[in-house]
């Protein structure tokens, strides 16, 4: 019997030892006992404001945030906790999955293994937005545009840096292609700022 338990614990099989959450698997080892808790982002951090508001929109109003939120590049989220929540939303089928309310937040939370980040999902799901109910669709569109604009701004900075290192005479076609990308991104960024 002892050998069967040892083998099942190694494989994480149903006969394995339960952890604190009641899930059967391997017995906690020293690496699990010393795993640090995530550092939560400050709610009032102005650099992270678009990320926080975008996640609130996706969790509270997935039908409104919808495909725009789902199409945001992963790079839009720079804080590790926000990145994890965004990934859990994507793993849950995205805002377009058709879920809402407690069922939606429960599905997202279920995909997160860090209790502190799971708690942050709940916090974001109930935290009020800085707008009246009637203005929520416009507010969410503005928040998502701002989130995209921040990401596009970082892409523009990267391209400008690449252009400074390029010599137009060495590779004129390559230089012109990168310059064309810069012009297109700057135009897109202006359109996003107009939505704000």
Short mmCIF file of N, CA and C in Angstrom, two decimals:
data_model
loop_
_atom_site.label_atom_id
_atom_site.label_comp_id
_atom_site.label_asym_id
_atom_site.label_seq_id
_atom_site.Cartn_x
_atom_site.Cartn_y
_atom_site.Cartn_z
N UNK A 1 0.83 -1.19 0.00
CA UNK A 1 0.00 0.00 0.00
C UNK A 1 0.88 1.26 0.00
N UNK A 2 1.95 1.23 0.81
CA UNK A 2 2.85 2.38 0.88
C UNK A 2 3.48 2.66 -0.48
N UNK A 3 3.89 1.59 -1.18
CA UNK A 3 4.52 1.75 -2.48
C UNK A 3 3.55 2.35 -3.50
N UNK A 4 2.30 1.91 -3.47
CA UNK A 4 1.28 2.46 -4.38
C UNK A 4 1.10 3.95 -4.12
N UNK A 5 1.04 4.34 -2.86
CA UNK A 5 0.89 5.75 -2.52
C UNK A 5 2.09 6.57 -2.99
N UNK A 6 3.28 6.03 -2.83
CA UNK A 6 4.49 6.73 -3.27
C UNK A 6 4.47 6.92 -4.78
N UNK A 7 4.11 5.87 -5.50
CA UNK A 7 4.07 5.96 -6.96
C UNK A 7 3.01 6.96 -7.42
N UNK A 8 1.85 6.93 -6.80
CA UNK A 8 0.79 7.85 -7.20
C UNK A 8 1.15 9.29 -6.83
N UNK A 9 1.86 9.47 -5.73
CA UNK A 9 2.29 10.81 -5.35
C UNK A 9 3.29 11.35 -6.36
N UNK A 10 4.16 10.48 -6.86
CA UNK A 10 5.13 10.90 -7.88
C UNK A 10 4.44 11.36 -9.15
N UNK A 11 3.37 10.70 -9.51
CA UNK A 11 2.66 10.99 -10.75
C UNK A 11 1.54 12.01 -10.57
N UNK A 12 1.25 12.39 -9.35
CA UNK A 12 0.14 13.30 -9.11
C UNK A 12 -1.20 12.62 -9.32
N UNK A 13 -1.25 11.32 -9.14
CA UNK A 13 -2.47 10.55 -9.38
C UNK A 13 -3.45 10.73 -8.23
N UNK A 14 -4.70 10.27 -8.43
CA UNK A 14 -5.74 10.46 -7.43
C UNK A 14 -5.40 9.96 -6.04
N UNK A 15 -4.53 8.99 -5.90
CA UNK A 15 -4.21 8.48 -4.57
C UNK A 15 -3.20 9.33 -3.84
N UNK A 16 -2.67 10.35 -4.50
CA UNK A 16 -1.64 11.19 -3.90
C UNK A 16 -2.16 12.01 -2.74
N UNK A 17 -1.26 12.67 -2.11
CA UNK A 17 -1.58 13.46 -0.93
C UNK A 17 -2.29 14.75 -1.33
N UNK A 18 -3.25 15.18 -0.53
CA UNK A 18 -3.98 16.41 -0.82
C UNK A 18 -3.17 17.60 -0.32
N UNK A 19 -3.22 18.70 -1.12
CA UNK A 19 -2.60 19.93 -0.62
C UNK A 19 -3.68 20.75 0.10
N UNK A 20 -3.34 21.97 0.47
CA UNK A 20 -4.28 22.78 1.25
C UNK A 20 -5.59 23.05 0.52
N UNK A 21 -5.53 23.10 -0.82
CA UNK A 21 -6.74 23.38 -1.58
C UNK A 21 -7.61 22.15 -1.75
N UNK A 22 -7.13 20.99 -1.27
CA UNK A 22 -7.89 19.76 -1.41
C UNK A 22 -7.59 19.02 -2.68
N UNK A 23 -6.65 19.52 -3.48
CA UNK A 23 -6.28 18.88 -4.73
C UNK A 23 -5.25 17.80 -4.44
N UNK A 24 -5.48 16.64 -5.01
CA UNK A 24 -4.54 15.54 -4.80
C UNK A 24 -3.34 15.72 -5.72
N UNK A 25 -2.20 15.29 -5.25
CA UNK A 25 -0.98 15.39 -6.05
C UNK A 25 0.20 15.09 -5.18
N UNK A 26 1.32 15.65 -5.54
CA UNK A 26 2.55 15.42 -4.78
C UNK A 26 2.50 16.17 -3.45
N UNK A 27 3.18 15.62 -2.49
CA UNK A 27 3.30 16.30 -1.20
C UNK A 27 4.12 17.55 -1.41
N UNK A 28 3.79 18.65 -0.72
CA UNK A 28 4.54 19.88 -0.92
C UNK A 28 6.01 19.71 -0.54
N UNK A 29 6.86 20.14 -1.42
CA UNK A 29 8.29 20.07 -1.18
C UNK A 29 8.80 21.40 -0.69
N UNK A 30 10.09 21.48 -0.38
CA UNK A 30 10.65 22.73 0.12
C UNK A 30 10.52 23.88 -0.88
N UNK A 31 10.55 23.56 -2.19
CA UNK A 31 10.42 24.63 -3.18
C UNK A 31 9.04 25.26 -3.14
N UNK A 32 8.00 24.49 -2.79
CA UNK A 32 6.66 25.03 -2.70
C UNK A 32 6.48 25.82 -1.40
N UNK A 33 7.09 25.37 -0.35
CA UNK A 33 6.92 26.03 0.95
C UNK A 33 7.57 27.41 0.96
N UNK A 34 8.59 27.60 0.15
CA UNK A 34 9.29 28.88 0.17
C UNK A 34 8.90 29.77 -1.01
N UNK A 35 7.90 29.37 -1.80
CA UNK A 35 7.48 30.14 -2.95
C UNK A 35 6.92 31.49 -2.48
N UNK A 36 7.49 32.62 -2.95
CA UNK A 36 7.02 33.92 -2.49
C UNK A 36 5.66 34.27 -3.09
N UNK A 37 4.90 35.03 -2.35
CA UNK A 37 3.62 35.52 -2.85
C UNK A 37 3.90 36.63 -3.87
N UNK A 38 3.01 36.80 -4.80
CA UNK A 38 3.15 37.84 -5.80
C UNK A 38 3.05 39.21 -5.15
N UNK A 39 3.79 40.15 -5.69
CA UNK A 39 3.68 41.53 -5.25
C UNK A 39 2.57 42.17 -6.07
N UNK A 40 1.56 42.65 -5.39
CA UNK A 40 0.41 43.22 -6.08
C UNK A 40 0.69 44.65 -6.54
N UNK A 41 0.18 45.00 -7.71
CA UNK A 41 0.37 46.38 -8.19
C UNK A 41 -0.44 47.35 -7.35
N UNK A 42 0.08 48.55 -7.22
CA UNK A 42 -0.65 49.59 -6.48
C UNK A 42 -1.84 50.04 -7.33
N UNK A 43 -3.02 50.12 -6.75
CA UNK A 43 -4.19 50.55 -7.52
C UNK A 43 -4.09 51.97 -8.05
N UNK A 44 -3.27 52.80 -7.40
CA UNK A 44 -3.17 54.20 -7.81
C UNK A 44 -1.94 54.49 -8.68
N UNK A 45 -1.28 53.47 -9.20
CA UNK A 45 -0.10 53.66 -10.04
C UNK A 45 -0.55 54.19 -11.41
N UNK A 46 -0.18 55.44 -11.74
CA UNK A 46 -0.67 56.02 -13.00
C UNK A 46 -0.15 55.29 -14.26
N UNK A 47 1.03 54.70 -14.18
CA UNK A 47 1.54 53.97 -15.34
C UNK A 47 0.73 52.71 -15.62
N UNK A 48 0.18 52.13 -14.57
CA UNK A 48 -0.59 50.89 -14.71
C UNK A 48 -2.09 51.13 -14.81
N UNK A 49 -2.51 52.38 -14.72
CA UNK A 49 -3.94 52.70 -14.75
C UNK A 49 -4.66 52.10 -15.97
N UNK A 50 -4.13 52.26 -17.20
CA UNK A 50 -4.86 51.68 -18.35
C UNK A 50 -4.97 50.16 -18.26
N UNK A 51 -3.94 49.51 -17.73
CA UNK A 51 -3.98 48.06 -17.60
C UNK A 51 -5.05 47.64 -16.60
N UNK A 52 -5.08 48.31 -15.46
CA UNK A 52 -6.05 47.98 -14.41
C UNK A 52 -7.48 48.21 -14.91
N UNK A 53 -7.71 49.36 -15.53
CA UNK A 53 -9.06 49.68 -16.02
C UNK A 53 -9.46 48.74 -17.16
N UNK A 54 -8.50 48.35 -18.00
CA UNK A 54 -8.81 47.42 -19.08
C UNK A 54 -9.23 46.06 -18.54
N UNK A 55 -8.54 45.60 -17.50
CA UNK A 55 -8.91 44.32 -16.88
C UNK A 55 -10.26 44.43 -16.18
N UNK A 56 -10.52 45.56 -15.52
CA UNK A 56 -11.83 45.76 -14.89
C UNK A 56 -12.93 45.68 -15.95
N UNK A 57 -12.68 46.32 -17.09
CA UNK A 57 -13.67 46.29 -18.18
C UNK A 57 -13.90 44.86 -18.66
N UNK A 58 -12.82 44.11 -18.84
CA UNK A 58 -12.94 42.73 -19.32
C UNK A 58 -13.65 41.83 -18.33
N UNK A 59 -13.45 42.06 -17.04
CA UNK A 59 -14.07 41.22 -16.02
C UNK A 59 -15.51 41.63 -15.71
N UNK A 60 -15.78 42.93 -15.71
CA UNK A 60 -17.11 43.41 -15.35
C UNK A 60 -18.05 43.50 -16.54
N UNK A 61 -17.53 43.83 -17.69
CA UNK A 61 -18.35 44.02 -18.89
C UNK A 61 -17.71 43.31 -20.10
N UNK A 62 -17.58 42.00 -20.03
CA UNK A 62 -16.91 41.29 -21.14
C UNK A 62 -17.62 41.46 -22.48
N UNK A 63 -18.92 41.64 -22.46
CA UNK A 63 -19.66 41.84 -23.71
C UNK A 63 -19.32 43.15 -24.38
N UNK A 64 -18.98 44.16 -23.59
CA UNK A 64 -18.62 45.46 -24.15
C UNK A 64 -17.14 45.47 -24.54
N UNK A 65 -16.29 44.95 -23.66
CA UNK A 65 -14.85 44.92 -23.94
C UNK A 65 -14.57 44.01 -25.13
N UNK A 66 -15.25 42.88 -25.17
CA UNK A 66 -15.27 41.96 -26.29
C UNK A 66 -14.00 41.73 -27.06
N UNK A 67 -14.16 41.75 -28.36
CA UNK A 67 -13.05 41.39 -29.25
C UNK A 67 -11.92 42.41 -29.22
N UNK A 68 -12.22 43.64 -28.85
CA UNK A 68 -11.14 44.63 -28.76
C UNK A 68 -10.17 44.23 -27.67
N UNK A 69 -10.70 43.88 -26.49
CA UNK A 69 -9.81 43.42 -25.41
C UNK A 69 -9.10 42.14 -25.83
N UNK A 70 -9.83 41.22 -26.40
CA UNK A 70 -9.25 39.94 -26.78
C UNK A 70 -8.12 40.08 -27.81
N UNK A 71 -8.17 41.13 -28.61
CA UNK A 71 -7.15 41.32 -29.65
C UNK A 71 -5.93 42.10 -29.17
N UNK A 72 -5.96 42.57 -27.94
CA UNK A 72 -4.81 43.32 -27.42
C UNK A 72 -3.58 42.43 -27.34
N UNK A 73 -2.44 42.93 -27.78
CA UNK A 73 -1.21 42.13 -27.65
C UNK A 73 -0.86 41.90 -26.18
N UNK A 74 -0.23 40.78 -25.91
CA UNK A 74 0.19 40.46 -24.54
C UNK A 74 1.07 41.55 -23.96
N UNK A 75 1.85 42.20 -24.81
CA UNK A 75 2.78 43.24 -24.37
C UNK A 75 2.08 44.45 -23.76
N UNK A 76 0.78 44.57 -23.94
CA UNK A 76 0.05 45.70 -23.36
C UNK A 76 0.05 45.65 -21.83
N UNK A 77 0.24 44.46 -21.29
CA UNK A 77 0.22 44.27 -19.85
C UNK A 77 1.64 44.01 -19.37
N UNK A 78 2.16 44.95 -18.59
CA UNK A 78 3.56 44.88 -18.16
C UNK A 78 3.73 44.42 -16.72
N UNK A 79 2.72 44.61 -15.90
CA UNK A 79 2.80 44.15 -14.51
C UNK A 79 2.55 42.64 -14.49
N UNK A 80 3.39 41.87 -13.78
CA UNK A 80 3.24 40.41 -13.77
C UNK A 80 1.85 39.92 -13.33
N UNK A 81 1.25 40.57 -12.36
CA UNK A 81 -0.08 40.15 -11.91
C UNK A 81 -1.13 40.43 -12.98
N UNK A 82 -1.04 41.59 -13.61
CA UNK A 82 -1.97 41.93 -14.69
C UNK A 82 -1.75 41.03 -15.91
N UNK A 83 -0.49 40.71 -16.18
CA UNK A 83 -0.18 39.79 -17.28
C UNK A 83 -0.85 38.43 -17.03
N UNK A 84 -0.77 37.96 -15.80
CA UNK A 84 -1.34 36.65 -15.46
C UNK A 84 -2.85 36.66 -15.60
N UNK A 85 -3.49 37.75 -15.18
CA UNK A 85 -4.95 37.84 -15.30
C UNK A 85 -5.35 37.90 -16.77
N UNK A 86 -4.62 38.66 -17.55
CA UNK A 86 -4.91 38.75 -18.99
C UNK A 86 -4.78 37.37 -19.64
N UNK A 87 -3.74 36.62 -19.24
CA UNK A 87 -3.55 35.27 -19.78
C UNK A 87 -4.70 34.36 -19.35
N UNK A 88 -5.15 34.48 -18.11
CA UNK A 88 -6.26 33.66 -17.62
C UNK A 88 -7.54 33.98 -18.37
N UNK A 89 -7.75 35.24 -18.71
CA UNK A 89 -8.92 35.63 -19.51
C UNK A 89 -8.84 34.96 -20.88
N UNK A 90 -7.66 35.01 -21.50
CA UNK A 90 -7.49 34.38 -22.81
C UNK A 90 -7.69 32.87 -22.71
N UNK A 91 -7.14 32.25 -21.67
CA UNK A 91 -7.29 30.79 -21.47
C UNK A 91 -8.75 30.41 -21.23
N UNK A 92 -9.54 31.35 -20.75
CA UNK A 92 -10.96 31.09 -20.46
C UNK A 92 -11.84 31.32 -21.69
N UNK A 93 -11.24 31.63 -22.81
CA UNK A 93 -12.01 31.85 -24.03
C UNK A 93 -12.13 33.31 -24.40
N UNK A 94 -11.56 34.19 -23.59
CA UNK A 94 -11.61 35.62 -23.87
C UNK A 94 -12.97 36.22 -23.56
N UNK A 95 -13.05 37.52 -23.72
CA UNK A 95 -14.31 38.22 -23.44
C UNK A 95 -15.42 37.74 -24.37
N UNK A 96 -15.05 37.27 -25.53
CA UNK A 96 -16.03 36.79 -26.51
C UNK A 96 -16.59 35.41 -26.15
N UNK A 97 -16.18 34.84 -25.03
CA UNK A 97 -16.66 33.50 -24.63
C UNK A 97 -18.15 33.49 -24.30
N UNK A 98 -18.71 34.66 -24.05
CA UNK A 98 -20.14 34.74 -23.78
C UNK A 98 -20.52 34.58 -22.33
N UNK A 99 -19.54 34.50 -21.44
CA UNK A 99 -19.83 34.38 -20.01
C UNK A 99 -19.86 35.78 -19.39
N UNK A 100 -20.49 35.88 -18.22
CA UNK A 100 -20.50 37.15 -17.49
C UNK A 100 -20.76 36.88 -16.02
N UNK A 101 -20.63 37.93 -15.23
CA UNK A 101 -20.93 37.84 -13.81
C UNK A 101 -20.04 36.87 -13.06
N UNK A 102 -20.63 36.23 -12.08
CA UNK A 102 -19.90 35.31 -11.20
C UNK A 102 -19.34 34.13 -11.99
N UNK A 103 -20.08 33.66 -12.97
CA UNK A 103 -19.61 32.53 -13.78
C UNK A 103 -18.32 32.92 -14.52
N UNK A 104 -18.28 34.12 -15.05
CA UNK A 104 -17.11 34.59 -15.80
C UNK A 104 -15.91 34.77 -14.87
N UNK A 105 -16.08 35.49 -13.77
CA UNK A 105 -14.95 35.71 -12.87
C UNK A 105 -14.49 34.40 -12.24
N UNK A 106 -15.42 33.49 -11.97
CA UNK A 106 -15.04 32.18 -11.44
C UNK A 106 -14.21 31.38 -12.42
N UNK A 107 -14.57 31.45 -13.69
CA UNK A 107 -13.82 30.74 -14.73
C UNK A 107 -12.41 31.31 -14.84
N UNK A 108 -12.30 32.63 -14.81
CA UNK A 108 -10.98 33.28 -14.91
C UNK A 108 -10.15 32.94 -13.67
N UNK A 109 -10.74 33.08 -12.50
CA UNK A 109 -10.04 32.80 -11.24
C UNK A 109 -9.55 31.36 -11.18
N UNK A 110 -10.33 30.44 -11.70
CA UNK A 110 -9.98 29.02 -11.70
C UNK A 110 -8.68 28.76 -12.47
N UNK A 111 -8.34 29.61 -13.39
CA UNK A 111 -7.14 29.44 -14.22
C UNK A 111 -5.88 30.02 -13.56
N UNK A 112 -6.02 30.60 -12.39
CA UNK A 112 -4.89 31.26 -11.71
C UNK A 112 -4.51 30.45 -10.48
N UNK A 113 -3.22 30.10 -10.40
CA UNK A 113 -2.77 29.27 -9.29
C UNK A 113 -2.23 30.07 -8.10
N UNK A 114 -2.00 31.35 -8.28
CA UNK A 114 -1.50 32.19 -7.19
C UNK A 114 -2.69 32.81 -6.46
N UNK A 115 -2.87 32.51 -5.16
CA UNK A 115 -4.02 33.03 -4.42
C UNK A 115 -4.09 34.56 -4.39
N UNK A 116 -2.95 35.22 -4.36
CA UNK A 116 -2.95 36.69 -4.33
C UNK A 116 -3.48 37.25 -5.65
N UNK A 117 -3.07 36.67 -6.76
CA UNK A 117 -3.55 37.13 -8.07
C UNK A 117 -5.03 36.77 -8.24
N UNK A 118 -5.43 35.60 -7.76
CA UNK A 118 -6.84 35.21 -7.82
C UNK A 118 -7.69 36.20 -7.02
N UNK A 119 -7.18 36.64 -5.90
CA UNK A 119 -7.88 37.64 -5.09
C UNK A 119 -7.97 38.97 -5.84
N UNK A 120 -6.94 39.30 -6.59
CA UNK A 120 -6.94 40.53 -7.39
C UNK A 120 -8.03 40.47 -8.46
N UNK A 121 -8.28 39.30 -9.02
CA UNK A 121 -9.37 39.15 -9.99
C UNK A 121 -10.69 39.56 -9.35
N UNK A 122 -10.93 39.06 -8.15
CA UNK A 122 -12.16 39.40 -7.43
C UNK A 122 -12.23 40.90 -7.16
N UNK A 123 -11.10 41.47 -6.76
CA UNK A 123 -11.05 42.91 -6.49
C UNK A 123 -11.41 43.71 -7.74
N UNK A 124 -10.81 43.34 -8.87
CA UNK A 124 -11.08 44.06 -10.12
C UNK A 124 -12.51 43.86 -10.61
N UNK A 125 -13.06 42.70 -10.31
CA UNK A 125 -14.42 42.40 -10.75
C UNK A 125 -15.49 43.20 -10.01
N UNK A 126 -15.15 43.72 -8.84
CA UNK A 126 -16.15 44.48 -8.06
C UNK A 126 -15.79 45.95 -7.89
N UNK A 127 -14.57 46.33 -8.23
CA UNK A 127 -14.15 47.72 -8.08
C UNK A 127 -14.92 48.61 -9.05
N UNK A 128 -15.43 49.71 -8.53
CA UNK A 128 -16.25 50.58 -9.39
C UNK A 128 -15.39 51.30 -10.43
N UNK A 129 -16.05 51.64 -11.53
CA UNK A 129 -15.38 52.40 -12.58
C UNK A 129 -15.71 53.87 -12.37
N UNK A 130 -14.82 54.71 -12.84
CA UNK A 130 -14.95 56.15 -12.61
C UNK A 130 -15.88 56.81 -13.62
N UNK A 131 -17.06 56.21 -13.80
CA UNK A 131 -18.03 56.74 -14.76
C UNK A 131 -19.42 56.25 -14.39
N UNK A 132 -20.42 57.02 -14.77
CA UNK A 132 -21.79 56.58 -14.50
C UNK A 132 -22.16 55.45 -15.44
N UNK A 133 -23.13 54.68 -15.05
CA UNK A 133 -23.55 53.49 -15.80
C UNK A 133 -23.82 53.79 -17.28
N UNK A 134 -24.45 54.91 -17.56
CA UNK A 134 -24.80 55.23 -18.95
C UNK A 134 -23.56 55.50 -19.82
N UNK A 135 -22.45 55.89 -19.20
CA UNK A 135 -21.24 56.20 -19.96
C UNK A 135 -20.25 55.05 -20.07
N UNK A 136 -20.62 53.88 -19.58
CA UNK A 136 -19.67 52.76 -19.54
C UNK A 136 -19.19 52.31 -20.92
N UNK A 137 -20.05 52.14 -21.92
CA UNK A 137 -19.52 51.71 -23.23
C UNK A 137 -18.47 52.67 -23.80
N UNK A 138 -18.74 53.95 -23.70
CA UNK A 138 -17.77 54.94 -24.20
C UNK A 138 -16.49 54.93 -23.36
N UNK A 139 -16.65 54.80 -22.05
CA UNK A 139 -15.50 54.76 -21.15
C UNK A 139 -14.61 53.56 -21.45
N UNK A 140 -15.22 52.39 -21.65
CA UNK A 140 -14.45 51.19 -21.94
C UNK A 140 -13.72 51.33 -23.27
N UNK A 141 -14.38 51.88 -24.26
CA UNK A 141 -13.73 52.10 -25.56
C UNK A 141 -12.53 53.02 -25.39
N UNK A 142 -12.68 54.04 -24.56
CA UNK A 142 -11.60 54.99 -24.31
C UNK A 142 -10.44 54.33 -23.56
N UNK A 143 -10.76 53.52 -22.57
CA UNK A 143 -9.72 52.82 -21.80
C UNK A 143 -8.94 51.87 -22.69
N UNK A 144 -9.64 51.11 -23.51
CA UNK A 144 -8.97 50.16 -24.39
C UNK A 144 -8.13 50.87 -25.45
N UNK A 145 -8.62 52.03 -25.92
CA UNK A 145 -7.83 52.83 -26.87
C UNK A 145 -6.56 53.34 -26.19
N UNK A 146 -6.68 53.76 -24.94
CA UNK A 146 -5.51 54.23 -24.19
C UNK A 146 -4.50 53.11 -23.97
N UNK A 147 -4.99 51.94 -23.67
CA UNK A 147 -4.12 50.77 -23.48
C UNK A 147 -3.38 50.45 -24.78
N UNK A 148 -4.08 50.51 -25.88
CA UNK A 148 -3.44 50.28 -27.19
C UNK A 148 -2.43 51.39 -27.49
N UNK A 149 -2.79 52.61 -27.16
CA UNK A 149 -1.91 53.76 -27.44
C UNK A 149 -0.60 53.65 -26.69
N UNK A 150 -0.64 53.21 -25.45
CA UNK A 150 0.59 53.03 -24.67
C UNK A 150 1.47 51.98 -25.33
N UNK A 151 0.85 50.88 -25.77
CA UNK A 151 1.60 49.82 -26.44
C UNK A 151 2.19 50.32 -27.77
N UNK A 152 1.40 51.03 -28.54
CA UNK A 152 1.88 51.56 -29.82
C UNK A 152 3.02 52.56 -29.57
N UNK A 153 2.91 53.36 -28.52
CA UNK A 153 3.98 54.30 -28.17
C UNK A 153 5.30 53.58 -27.90
N UNK A 154 5.23 52.45 -27.23
CA UNK A 154 6.44 51.66 -26.98
C UNK A 154 7.00 51.10 -28.28
N UNK A 155 6.13 50.69 -29.19
CA UNK A 155 6.58 50.19 -30.49
C UNK A 155 7.25 51.30 -31.30
N UNK A 156 6.69 52.49 -31.23
CA UNK A 156 7.27 53.65 -31.94
C UNK A 156 8.66 53.95 -31.39
N UNK A 157 8.80 53.94 -30.08
CA UNK A 157 10.11 54.20 -29.47
C UNK A 157 11.12 53.16 -29.92
N UNK A 158 10.71 51.91 -30.01
CA UNK A 158 11.59 50.84 -30.46
C UNK A 158 12.02 51.06 -31.92
N UNK A 159 11.09 51.42 -32.77
CA UNK A 159 11.41 51.65 -34.19
C UNK A 159 12.32 52.86 -34.34
N UNK A 160 12.07 53.92 -33.58
CA UNK A 160 12.95 55.10 -33.65
C UNK A 160 14.36 54.74 -33.23
N UNK A 161 14.47 53.90 -32.23
CA UNK A 161 15.79 53.45 -31.78
C UNK A 161 16.49 52.66 -32.89
N UNK A 162 15.74 51.79 -33.55
CA UNK A 162 16.31 51.02 -34.66
C UNK A 162 16.74 51.94 -35.80
N UNK A 163 15.92 52.95 -36.09
CA UNK A 163 16.25 53.88 -37.18
C UNK A 163 17.53 54.65 -36.89
N UNK A 164 17.74 55.03 -35.62
CA UNK A 164 18.96 55.76 -35.25
C UNK A 164 20.20 54.91 -35.48
N UNK A 165 20.06 53.61 -35.34
CA UNK A 165 21.21 52.72 -35.52
C UNK A 165 21.44 52.33 -36.98
N UNK A 166 20.46 52.61 -37.82
CA UNK A 166 20.58 52.24 -39.24
C UNK A 166 21.20 53.39 -40.03
N UNK A 167 21.96 53.04 -41.03
CA UNK A 167 22.50 54.04 -41.96
C UNK A 167 21.70 53.94 -43.25
N UNK A 168 21.00 55.02 -43.65
CA UNK A 168 20.16 54.94 -44.84
C UNK A 168 20.95 54.54 -46.11
N UNK A 169 22.20 54.91 -46.17
CA UNK A 169 23.01 54.59 -47.34
C UNK A 169 23.40 53.12 -47.43
N UNK A 170 23.50 52.45 -46.28
CA UNK A 170 23.91 51.04 -46.28
C UNK A 170 22.81 50.11 -46.83
N UNK A 171 21.58 50.37 -46.42
CA UNK A 171 20.45 49.54 -46.86
C UNK A 171 19.22 50.44 -47.04
N UNK A 172 19.15 51.16 -48.17
CA UNK A 172 18.05 52.11 -48.36
C UNK A 172 16.67 51.45 -48.31
N UNK A 173 16.53 50.25 -48.86
CA UNK A 173 15.22 49.59 -48.85
C UNK A 173 14.80 49.21 -47.43
N UNK A 174 15.75 48.67 -46.67
CA UNK A 174 15.46 48.31 -45.28
C UNK A 174 15.12 49.53 -44.45
N UNK A 175 15.88 50.61 -44.64
CA UNK A 175 15.63 51.85 -43.91
C UNK A 175 14.24 52.39 -44.25
N UNK A 176 13.90 52.40 -45.53
CA UNK A 176 12.60 52.92 -45.96
C UNK A 176 11.45 52.06 -45.43
N UNK A 177 11.65 50.75 -45.37
CA UNK A 177 10.62 49.87 -44.83
C UNK A 177 10.37 50.16 -43.35
N UNK A 178 11.45 50.31 -42.58
CA UNK A 178 11.31 50.60 -41.15
C UNK A 178 10.69 51.99 -40.97
N UNK A 179 11.11 52.96 -41.78
CA UNK A 179 10.56 54.31 -41.71
C UNK A 179 9.06 54.29 -42.04
N UNK A 180 8.67 53.48 -43.03
CA UNK A 180 7.25 53.34 -43.38
C UNK A 180 6.45 52.77 -42.22
N UNK A 181 7.04 51.80 -41.50
CA UNK A 181 6.38 51.25 -40.31
C UNK A 181 6.17 52.33 -39.26
N UNK A 182 7.19 53.18 -39.11
CA UNK A 182 7.11 54.26 -38.12
C UNK A 182 5.97 55.22 -38.48
N UNK A 183 5.88 55.61 -39.73
CA UNK A 183 4.83 56.54 -40.16
C UNK A 183 3.44 55.92 -39.93
N UNK A 184 3.29 54.65 -40.27
CA UNK A 184 2.00 53.97 -40.08
C UNK A 184 1.64 53.88 -38.59
N UNK A 185 2.60 53.54 -37.74
CA UNK A 185 2.32 53.44 -36.31
C UNK A 185 1.98 54.81 -35.72
N UNK A 186 2.68 55.85 -36.15
CA UNK A 186 2.38 57.19 -35.63
C UNK A 186 0.97 57.62 -36.05
N UNK A 187 0.57 57.28 -37.25
CA UNK A 187 -0.78 57.60 -37.71
C UNK A 187 -1.82 56.83 -36.88
N UNK A 188 -1.55 55.56 -36.62
CA UNK A 188 -2.45 54.75 -35.81
C UNK A 188 -2.53 55.31 -34.38
N UNK A 189 -1.40 55.73 -33.86
CA UNK A 189 -1.39 56.29 -32.50
C UNK A 189 -2.23 57.56 -32.43
N UNK A 190 -2.13 58.40 -33.44
CA UNK A 190 -2.96 59.62 -33.47
C UNK A 190 -4.45 59.27 -33.46
N UNK A 191 -4.82 58.25 -34.23
CA UNK A 191 -6.24 57.86 -34.26
C UNK A 191 -6.70 57.33 -32.90
N UNK A 192 -5.81 56.63 -32.20
CA UNK A 192 -6.16 56.15 -30.85
C UNK A 192 -6.31 57.31 -29.87
N UNK A 193 -5.45 58.31 -29.99
CA UNK A 193 -5.54 59.47 -29.11
C UNK A 193 -6.83 60.25 -29.34
N UNK A 194 -7.31 60.25 -30.57
CA UNK A 194 -8.56 60.94 -30.87
C UNK A 194 -9.75 60.24 -30.22
N UNK A 195 -9.64 58.94 -29.97
CA UNK A 195 -10.71 58.19 -29.31
C UNK A 195 -10.75 58.47 -27.81
N UNK A 196 -9.64 58.90 -27.25
CA UNK A 196 -9.53 59.12 -25.80
C UNK A 196 -10.44 60.16 -25.28
#
